Coordinates of C-alpha atoms (C1' of nucleotides) in Angstrom, one line a residue:
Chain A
X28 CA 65.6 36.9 163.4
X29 CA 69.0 36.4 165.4
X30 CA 67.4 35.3 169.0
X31 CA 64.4 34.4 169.3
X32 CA 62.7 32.2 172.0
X33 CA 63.7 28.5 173.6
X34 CA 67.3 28.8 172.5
X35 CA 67.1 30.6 169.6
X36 CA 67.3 30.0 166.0
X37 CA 67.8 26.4 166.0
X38 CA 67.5 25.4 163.1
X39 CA 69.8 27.8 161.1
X40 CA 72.6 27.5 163.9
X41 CA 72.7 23.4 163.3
X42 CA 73.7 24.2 159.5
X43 CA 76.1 26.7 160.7
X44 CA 77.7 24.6 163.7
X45 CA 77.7 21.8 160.6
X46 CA 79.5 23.6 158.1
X47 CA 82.4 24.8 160.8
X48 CA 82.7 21.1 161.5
X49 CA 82.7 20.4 157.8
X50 CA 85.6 22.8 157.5
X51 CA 87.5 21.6 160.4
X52 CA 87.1 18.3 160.9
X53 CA 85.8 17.0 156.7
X54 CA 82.9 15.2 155.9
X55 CA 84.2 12.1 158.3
X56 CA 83.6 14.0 161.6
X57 CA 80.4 15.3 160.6
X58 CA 78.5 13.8 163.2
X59 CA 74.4 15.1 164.4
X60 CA 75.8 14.6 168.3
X61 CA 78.5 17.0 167.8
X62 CA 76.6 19.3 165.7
X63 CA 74.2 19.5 168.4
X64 CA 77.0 20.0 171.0
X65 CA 78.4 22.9 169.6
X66 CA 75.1 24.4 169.0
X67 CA 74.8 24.1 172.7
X68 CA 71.6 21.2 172.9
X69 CA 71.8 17.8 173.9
X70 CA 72.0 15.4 171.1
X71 CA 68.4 14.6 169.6
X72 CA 67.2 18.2 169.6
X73 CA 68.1 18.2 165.8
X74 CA 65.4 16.2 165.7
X75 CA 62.6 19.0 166.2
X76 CA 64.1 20.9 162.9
X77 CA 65.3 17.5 160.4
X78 CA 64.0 14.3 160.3
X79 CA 67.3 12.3 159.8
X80 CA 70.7 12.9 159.2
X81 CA 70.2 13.2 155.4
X82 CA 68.4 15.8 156.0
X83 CA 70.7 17.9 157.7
X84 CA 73.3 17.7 155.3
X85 CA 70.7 18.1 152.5
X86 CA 70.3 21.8 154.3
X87 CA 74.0 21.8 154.2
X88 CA 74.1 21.7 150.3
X89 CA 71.7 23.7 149.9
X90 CA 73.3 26.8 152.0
X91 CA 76.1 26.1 150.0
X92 CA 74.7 25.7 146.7
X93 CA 73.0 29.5 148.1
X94 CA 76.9 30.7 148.3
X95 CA 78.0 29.2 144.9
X96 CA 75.0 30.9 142.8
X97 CA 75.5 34.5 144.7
X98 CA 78.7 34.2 144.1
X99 CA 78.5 33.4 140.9
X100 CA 76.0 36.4 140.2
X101 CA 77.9 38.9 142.1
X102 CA 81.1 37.7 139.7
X103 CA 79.1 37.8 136.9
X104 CA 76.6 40.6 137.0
X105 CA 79.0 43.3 136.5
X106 CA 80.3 42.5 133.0
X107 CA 76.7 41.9 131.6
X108 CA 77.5 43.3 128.0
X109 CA 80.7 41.6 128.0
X110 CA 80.0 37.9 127.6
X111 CA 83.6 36.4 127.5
X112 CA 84.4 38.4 130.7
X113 CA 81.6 36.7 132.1
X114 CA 82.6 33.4 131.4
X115 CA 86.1 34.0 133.0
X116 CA 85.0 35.9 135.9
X117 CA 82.6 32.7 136.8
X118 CA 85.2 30.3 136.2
X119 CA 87.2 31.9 138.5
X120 CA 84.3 32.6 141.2
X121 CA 83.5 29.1 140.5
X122 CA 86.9 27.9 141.7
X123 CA 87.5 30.6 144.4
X124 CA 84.3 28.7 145.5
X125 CA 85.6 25.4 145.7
X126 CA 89.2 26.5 147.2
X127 CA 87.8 28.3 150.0
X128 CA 85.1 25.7 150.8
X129 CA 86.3 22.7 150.4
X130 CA 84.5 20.3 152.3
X131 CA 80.6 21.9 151.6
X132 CA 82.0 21.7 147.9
X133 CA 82.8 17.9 148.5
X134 CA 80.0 17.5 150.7
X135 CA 77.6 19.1 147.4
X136 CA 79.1 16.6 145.0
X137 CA 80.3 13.4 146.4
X138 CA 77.2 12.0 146.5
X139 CA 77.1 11.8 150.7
X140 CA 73.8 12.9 149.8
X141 CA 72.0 10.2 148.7
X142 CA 68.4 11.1 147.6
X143 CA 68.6 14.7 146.1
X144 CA 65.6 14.6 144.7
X145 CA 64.0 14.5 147.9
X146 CA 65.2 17.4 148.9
X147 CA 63.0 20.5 147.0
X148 CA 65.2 23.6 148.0
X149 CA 68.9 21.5 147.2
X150 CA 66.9 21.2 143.9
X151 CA 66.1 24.5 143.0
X152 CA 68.8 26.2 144.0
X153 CA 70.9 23.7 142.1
X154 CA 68.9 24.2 139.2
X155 CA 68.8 27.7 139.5
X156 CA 72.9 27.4 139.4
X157 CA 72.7 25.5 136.2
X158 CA 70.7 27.7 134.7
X159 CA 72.9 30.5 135.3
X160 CA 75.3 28.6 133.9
X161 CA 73.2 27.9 130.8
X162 CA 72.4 32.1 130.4
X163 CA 76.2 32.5 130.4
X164 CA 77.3 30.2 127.7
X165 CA 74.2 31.4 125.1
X166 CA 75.3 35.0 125.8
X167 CA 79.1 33.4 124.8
X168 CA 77.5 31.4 121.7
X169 CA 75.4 34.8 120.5
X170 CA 78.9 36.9 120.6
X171 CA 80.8 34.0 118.9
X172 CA 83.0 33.3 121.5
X173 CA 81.6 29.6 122.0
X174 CA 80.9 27.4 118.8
X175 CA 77.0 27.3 118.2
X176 CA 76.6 24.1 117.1
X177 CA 74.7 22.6 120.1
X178 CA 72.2 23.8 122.1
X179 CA 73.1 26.3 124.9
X180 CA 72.9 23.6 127.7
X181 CA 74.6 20.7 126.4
X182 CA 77.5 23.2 125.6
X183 CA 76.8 24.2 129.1
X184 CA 77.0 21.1 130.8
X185 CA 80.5 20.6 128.8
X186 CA 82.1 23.9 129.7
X187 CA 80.5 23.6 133.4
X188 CA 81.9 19.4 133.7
X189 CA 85.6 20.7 131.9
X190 CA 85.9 23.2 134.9
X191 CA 84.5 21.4 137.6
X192 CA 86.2 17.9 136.6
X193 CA 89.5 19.9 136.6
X194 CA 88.7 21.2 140.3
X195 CA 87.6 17.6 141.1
X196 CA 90.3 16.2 140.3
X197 CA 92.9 19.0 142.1
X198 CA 91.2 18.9 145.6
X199 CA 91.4 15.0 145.6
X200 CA 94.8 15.0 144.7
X201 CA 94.7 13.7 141.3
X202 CA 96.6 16.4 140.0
X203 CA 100.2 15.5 140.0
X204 CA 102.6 17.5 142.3
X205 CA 105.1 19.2 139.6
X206 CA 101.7 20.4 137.8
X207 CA 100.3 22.6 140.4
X208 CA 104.2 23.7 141.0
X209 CA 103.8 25.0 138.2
X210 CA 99.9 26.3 137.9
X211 CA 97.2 27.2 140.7
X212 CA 94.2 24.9 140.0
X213 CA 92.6 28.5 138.6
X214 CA 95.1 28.5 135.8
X215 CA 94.9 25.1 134.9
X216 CA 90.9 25.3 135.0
X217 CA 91.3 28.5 132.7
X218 CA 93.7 26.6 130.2
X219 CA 91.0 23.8 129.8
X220 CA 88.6 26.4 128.9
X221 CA 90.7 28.7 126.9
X222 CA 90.4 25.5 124.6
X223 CA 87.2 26.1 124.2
X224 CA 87.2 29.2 123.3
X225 CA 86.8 30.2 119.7
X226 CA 88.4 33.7 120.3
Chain B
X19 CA 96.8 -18.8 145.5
X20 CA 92.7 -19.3 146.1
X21 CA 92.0 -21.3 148.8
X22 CA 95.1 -21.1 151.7
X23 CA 94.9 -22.2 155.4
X24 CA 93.2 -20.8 157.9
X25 CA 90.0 -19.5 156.2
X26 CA 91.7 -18.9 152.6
X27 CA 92.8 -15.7 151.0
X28 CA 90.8 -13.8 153.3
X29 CA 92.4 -10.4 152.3
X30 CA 91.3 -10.4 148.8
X31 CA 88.1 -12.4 150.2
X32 CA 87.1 -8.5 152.1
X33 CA 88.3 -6.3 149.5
X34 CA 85.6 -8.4 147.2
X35 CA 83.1 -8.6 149.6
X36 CA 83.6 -5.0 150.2
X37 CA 82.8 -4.2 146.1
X38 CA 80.0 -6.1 146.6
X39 CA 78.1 -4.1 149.4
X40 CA 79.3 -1.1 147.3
X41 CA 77.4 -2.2 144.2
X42 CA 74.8 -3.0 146.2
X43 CA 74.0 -0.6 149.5
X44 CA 76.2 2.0 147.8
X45 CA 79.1 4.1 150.6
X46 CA 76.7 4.4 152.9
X47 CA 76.3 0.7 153.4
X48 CA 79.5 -0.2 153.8
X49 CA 80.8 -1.0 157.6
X50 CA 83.6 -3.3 158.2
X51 CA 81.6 -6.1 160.2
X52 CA 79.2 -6.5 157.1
X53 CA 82.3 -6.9 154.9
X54 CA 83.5 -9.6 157.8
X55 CA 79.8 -11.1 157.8
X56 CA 80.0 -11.2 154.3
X57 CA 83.3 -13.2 154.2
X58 CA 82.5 -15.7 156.6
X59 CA 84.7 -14.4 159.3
X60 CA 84.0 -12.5 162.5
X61 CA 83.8 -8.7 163.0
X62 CA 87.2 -8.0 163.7
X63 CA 88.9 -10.9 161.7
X64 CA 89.6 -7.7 159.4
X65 CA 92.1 -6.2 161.4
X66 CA 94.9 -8.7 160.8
X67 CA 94.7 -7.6 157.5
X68 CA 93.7 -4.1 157.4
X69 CA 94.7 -1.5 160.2
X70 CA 91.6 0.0 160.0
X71 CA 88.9 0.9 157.7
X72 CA 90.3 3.6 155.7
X73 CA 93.1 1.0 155.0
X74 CA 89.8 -1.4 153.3
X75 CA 89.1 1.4 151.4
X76 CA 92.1 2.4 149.9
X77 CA 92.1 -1.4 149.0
X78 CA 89.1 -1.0 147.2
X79 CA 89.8 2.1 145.5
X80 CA 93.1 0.3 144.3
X81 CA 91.7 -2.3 142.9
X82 CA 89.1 0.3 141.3
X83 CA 91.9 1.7 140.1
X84 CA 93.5 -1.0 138.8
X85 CA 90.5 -2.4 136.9
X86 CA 90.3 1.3 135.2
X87 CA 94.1 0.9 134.3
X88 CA 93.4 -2.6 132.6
X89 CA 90.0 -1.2 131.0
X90 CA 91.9 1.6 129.5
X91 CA 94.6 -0.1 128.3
X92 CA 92.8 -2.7 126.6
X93 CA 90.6 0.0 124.5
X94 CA 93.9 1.8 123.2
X95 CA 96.3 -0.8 122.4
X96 CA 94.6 -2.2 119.4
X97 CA 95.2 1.5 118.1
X98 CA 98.7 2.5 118.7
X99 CA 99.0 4.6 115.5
X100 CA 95.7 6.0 115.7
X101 CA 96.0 8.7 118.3
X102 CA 92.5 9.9 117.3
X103 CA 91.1 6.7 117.8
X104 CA 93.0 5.6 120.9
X105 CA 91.7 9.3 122.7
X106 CA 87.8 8.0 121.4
X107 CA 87.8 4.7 123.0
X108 CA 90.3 5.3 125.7
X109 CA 86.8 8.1 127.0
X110 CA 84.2 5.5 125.8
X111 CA 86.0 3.0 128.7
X112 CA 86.6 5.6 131.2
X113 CA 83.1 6.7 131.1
X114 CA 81.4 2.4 130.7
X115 CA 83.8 2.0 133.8
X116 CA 81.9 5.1 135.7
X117 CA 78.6 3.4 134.8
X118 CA 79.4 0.1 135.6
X119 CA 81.1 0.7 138.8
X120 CA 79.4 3.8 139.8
X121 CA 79.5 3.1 143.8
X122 CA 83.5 2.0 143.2
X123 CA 84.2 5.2 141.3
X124 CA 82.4 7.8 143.3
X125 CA 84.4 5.9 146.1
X126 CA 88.1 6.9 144.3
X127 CA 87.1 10.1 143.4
X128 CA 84.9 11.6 146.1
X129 CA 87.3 11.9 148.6
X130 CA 86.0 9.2 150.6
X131 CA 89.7 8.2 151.3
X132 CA 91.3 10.7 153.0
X133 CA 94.8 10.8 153.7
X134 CA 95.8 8.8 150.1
X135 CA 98.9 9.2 150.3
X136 CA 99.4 7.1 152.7
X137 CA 99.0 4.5 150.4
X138 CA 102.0 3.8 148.2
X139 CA 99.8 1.3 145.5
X140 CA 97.1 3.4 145.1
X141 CA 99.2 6.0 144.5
X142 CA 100.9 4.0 142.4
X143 CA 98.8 2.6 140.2
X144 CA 96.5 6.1 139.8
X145 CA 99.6 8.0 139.0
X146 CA 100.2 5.2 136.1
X147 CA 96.7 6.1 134.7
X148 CA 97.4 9.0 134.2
X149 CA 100.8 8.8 132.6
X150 CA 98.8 6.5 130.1
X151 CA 96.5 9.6 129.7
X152 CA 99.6 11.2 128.8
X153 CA 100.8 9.7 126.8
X154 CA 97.7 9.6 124.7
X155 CA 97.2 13.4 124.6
X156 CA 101.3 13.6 123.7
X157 CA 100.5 11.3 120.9
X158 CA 97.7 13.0 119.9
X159 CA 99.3 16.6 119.8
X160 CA 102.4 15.0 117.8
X161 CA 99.2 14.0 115.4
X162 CA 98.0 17.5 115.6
X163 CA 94.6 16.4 116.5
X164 CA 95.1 18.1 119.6
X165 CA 97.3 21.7 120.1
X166 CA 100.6 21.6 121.2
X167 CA 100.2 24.9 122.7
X168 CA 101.1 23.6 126.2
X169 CA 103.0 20.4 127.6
X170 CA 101.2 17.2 127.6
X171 CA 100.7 16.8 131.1
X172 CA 98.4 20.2 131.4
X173 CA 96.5 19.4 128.4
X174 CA 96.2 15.7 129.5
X175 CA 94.7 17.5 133.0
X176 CA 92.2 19.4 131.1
X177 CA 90.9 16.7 128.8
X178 CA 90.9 14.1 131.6
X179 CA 89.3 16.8 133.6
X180 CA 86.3 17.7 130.9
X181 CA 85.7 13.8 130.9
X182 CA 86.2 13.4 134.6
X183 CA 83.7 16.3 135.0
X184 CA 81.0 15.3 132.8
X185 CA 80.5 11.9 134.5
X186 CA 80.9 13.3 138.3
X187 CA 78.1 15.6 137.4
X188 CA 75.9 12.9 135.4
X189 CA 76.6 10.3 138.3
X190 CA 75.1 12.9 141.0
X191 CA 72.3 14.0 139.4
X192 CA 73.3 17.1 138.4
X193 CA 72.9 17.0 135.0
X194 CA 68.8 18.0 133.9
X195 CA 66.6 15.5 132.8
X196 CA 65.8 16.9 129.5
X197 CA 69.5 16.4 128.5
X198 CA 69.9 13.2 129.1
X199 CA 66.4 12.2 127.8
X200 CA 68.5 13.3 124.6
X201 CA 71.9 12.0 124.8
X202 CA 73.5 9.8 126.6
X203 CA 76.4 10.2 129.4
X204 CA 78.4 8.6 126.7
X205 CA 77.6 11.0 123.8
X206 CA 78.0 14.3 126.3
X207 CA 81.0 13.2 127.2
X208 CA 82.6 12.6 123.8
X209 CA 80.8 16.0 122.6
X210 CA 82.5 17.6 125.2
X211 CA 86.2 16.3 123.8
X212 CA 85.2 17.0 120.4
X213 CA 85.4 20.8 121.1
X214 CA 89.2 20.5 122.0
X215 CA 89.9 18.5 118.9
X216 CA 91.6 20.1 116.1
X217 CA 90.5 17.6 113.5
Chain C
dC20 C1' 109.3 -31.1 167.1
dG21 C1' 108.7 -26.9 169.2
dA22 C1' 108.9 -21.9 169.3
dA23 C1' 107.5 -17.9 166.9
dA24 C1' 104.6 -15.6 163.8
dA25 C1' 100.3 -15.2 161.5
dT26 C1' 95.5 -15.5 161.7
dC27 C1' 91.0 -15.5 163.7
dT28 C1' 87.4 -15.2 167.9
dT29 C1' 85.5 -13.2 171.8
dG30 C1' 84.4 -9.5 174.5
dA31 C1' 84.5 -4.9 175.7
dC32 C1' 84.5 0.3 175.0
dA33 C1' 83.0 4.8 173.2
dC34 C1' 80.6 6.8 169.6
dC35 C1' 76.8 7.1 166.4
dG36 C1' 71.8 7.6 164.4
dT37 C1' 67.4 7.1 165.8
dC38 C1' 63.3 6.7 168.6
dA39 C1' 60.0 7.1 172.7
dA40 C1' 58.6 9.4 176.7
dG41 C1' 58.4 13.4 179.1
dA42 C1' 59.5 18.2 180.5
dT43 C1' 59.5 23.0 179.1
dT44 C1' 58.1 26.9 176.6
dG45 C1' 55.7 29.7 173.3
dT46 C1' 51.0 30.6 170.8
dG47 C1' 46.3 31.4 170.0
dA48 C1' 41.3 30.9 171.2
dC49 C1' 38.1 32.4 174.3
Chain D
dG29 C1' 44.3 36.6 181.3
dT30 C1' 44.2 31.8 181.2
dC31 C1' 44.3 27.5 179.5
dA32 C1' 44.7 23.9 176.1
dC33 C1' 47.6 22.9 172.4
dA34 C1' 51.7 22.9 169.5
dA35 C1' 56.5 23.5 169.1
dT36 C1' 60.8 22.7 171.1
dC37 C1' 64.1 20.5 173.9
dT38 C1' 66.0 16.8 177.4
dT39 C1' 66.7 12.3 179.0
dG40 C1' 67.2 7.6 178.4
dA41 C1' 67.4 3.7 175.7
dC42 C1' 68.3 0.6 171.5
dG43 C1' 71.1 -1.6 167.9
dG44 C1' 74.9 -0.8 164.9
dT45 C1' 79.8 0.8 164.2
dG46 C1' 85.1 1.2 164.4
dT47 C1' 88.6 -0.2 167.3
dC48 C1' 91.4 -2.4 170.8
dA49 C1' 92.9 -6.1 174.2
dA50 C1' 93.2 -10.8 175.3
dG51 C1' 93.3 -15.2 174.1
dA52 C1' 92.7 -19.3 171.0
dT53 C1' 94.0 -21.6 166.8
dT54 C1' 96.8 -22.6 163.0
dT55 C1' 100.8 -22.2 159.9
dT56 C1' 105.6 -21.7 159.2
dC57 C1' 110.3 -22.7 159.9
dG58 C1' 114.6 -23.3 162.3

DNA sequence: CGAAAATCTTGACACCGTCAAGATTGTGAC
DNA sequence: GTCACAATCTTGACGGTGTCAAGATTTTCG
């Protein structure tokens, strides 16, 4: 469904034209008249595919919440009778992620969007991702590499929050200069969850 | 200094008013004339004080900041050979400033600011956080409560970023429902830390 | 006291999100 | 096939926003 009739496929080229903006210009020059613009339409045609500005970035998340899980799969997928592997080979798709997408990963998180809830595909495929997450750490916790002593997602949520708080706190340059002289944010992330780790 | 000349001390006047419309409207809400409007001055009265309005907000994020330095310091220093103790409360206040500033720390975090570097006190005063964090964790691996397997300021990174984490994600939502119907941010958190305790 | 600096106001500009009205184009019933 | 209808897009307008220039007011200080 590349071309199709009036000028195409709208809709799908607003969240593209959005997330090159994103990446070039961060979340402060996402603006719907220049989306619009470089999607070639004059400035309220957004309006026939999203009610507000909201919901355009809500579509925004959500494409790259689509990335993050199939990334995470693809990473993951491979190594399914090796549950450790699994765990490190997310980790670092989760980060690659994040490095290579800064801005949608900012954008996802940062709370620009405001009522997620209102948004049924952002919250699907976000839960979806979590529960990924979740299938992950009980295969870790049934091989004995993660302590069982809490249920699969609260360990989840504390293995997920060490990885992402470390990548959090790297892109908004928390991180302190002589550490990532000395690290990439992948082996610092890593460290954090080696600690973890019970084997 | 609280009443001056003029119209007072108008610069601390719009950093206040600005924490207001934060806790209030949330990011989203806050534009310089309602900060102005709020202060009693007129739209552009902010520019003798501010070169623009990423300037207001690295003011706010610094005083954010500076209000998480205070908060920390005052839950640790009644425990100074306690290391144990002094890790406990020093995440109990990080996490009760989160959730009682929500709008203020999404704001220092979320990459809101962009170019922070660009100012010298809020670098200055988040960089002193974290050597407190430090020096916590340092006192807390010479306590063997946590491992000394790396230097201080990596392990600081990774337990700061497991906190950190935790919150970000419970602050946007990201955390399920079920979870916290069962445990509070608070209790995650902590449960999180506990798994990269030694004792 | 008077000049210079700091502070604040007024007015303007371009940009933004959003809406209303209308033009254009595709779709489906007959 | 044609014709009404729905979807899509344009044009133009509105109030709100960040920012700047010009000027008014007030404080400071030699």
């Amino acid at each position: 469904m590349p071309k199709k009739y009036h000028h195409g496929d709208l809709k799908n080229a607003l969240i593209q034209a959005g997330v090159e903006i994103l990446a070039k210009e961060g979340a402060g020059g996402l603006s719907l008249r220049k989306v619009a613009q470089r999607a070639g339409v004059s400035h309220s045609a957004p309006y026939a595919h999203f009610p507000d500005k909201q919901s355009l970035i809500a579509a925004i998340s959500t494409e790259g919440f689509t990335q993050l899980y199939t990334g995470l799969e693809a990473a993951i997928s491979p190594y399914s009778k090796n549950p450790k592997k699994q765990l490190l080979e997310g980790v670092k798709a989760y980060v690659r992620f994040a490095e290579e997408n800064t801005d949608t990963f900012k954008i996802m998180f940062s709370g620009v969007l405001e009522k997620e809830k209102d948004y049924p595909s952002f919250v699907e495929i976000s839960s979806q991702t979590f529960k990924l997450v979740v299938e992950v750490i009980q295969a870790c916790q049934n091989a004995g590499i993660l302590p069982a002593t809490a249920p699969a997602d609260l360990m989840a949520v504390s293995v997920w929050g060490q990885i992402h708080g470390v990548v959090s706190l790297a892109l908004e340059g928390q991180v302190s200069h002589t550490l990532l002289n000395k690290h990439t944010i992948q082996e610092i992330a890593s460290f954090g969850l080696a600690q973890m780790l019970l084997t």
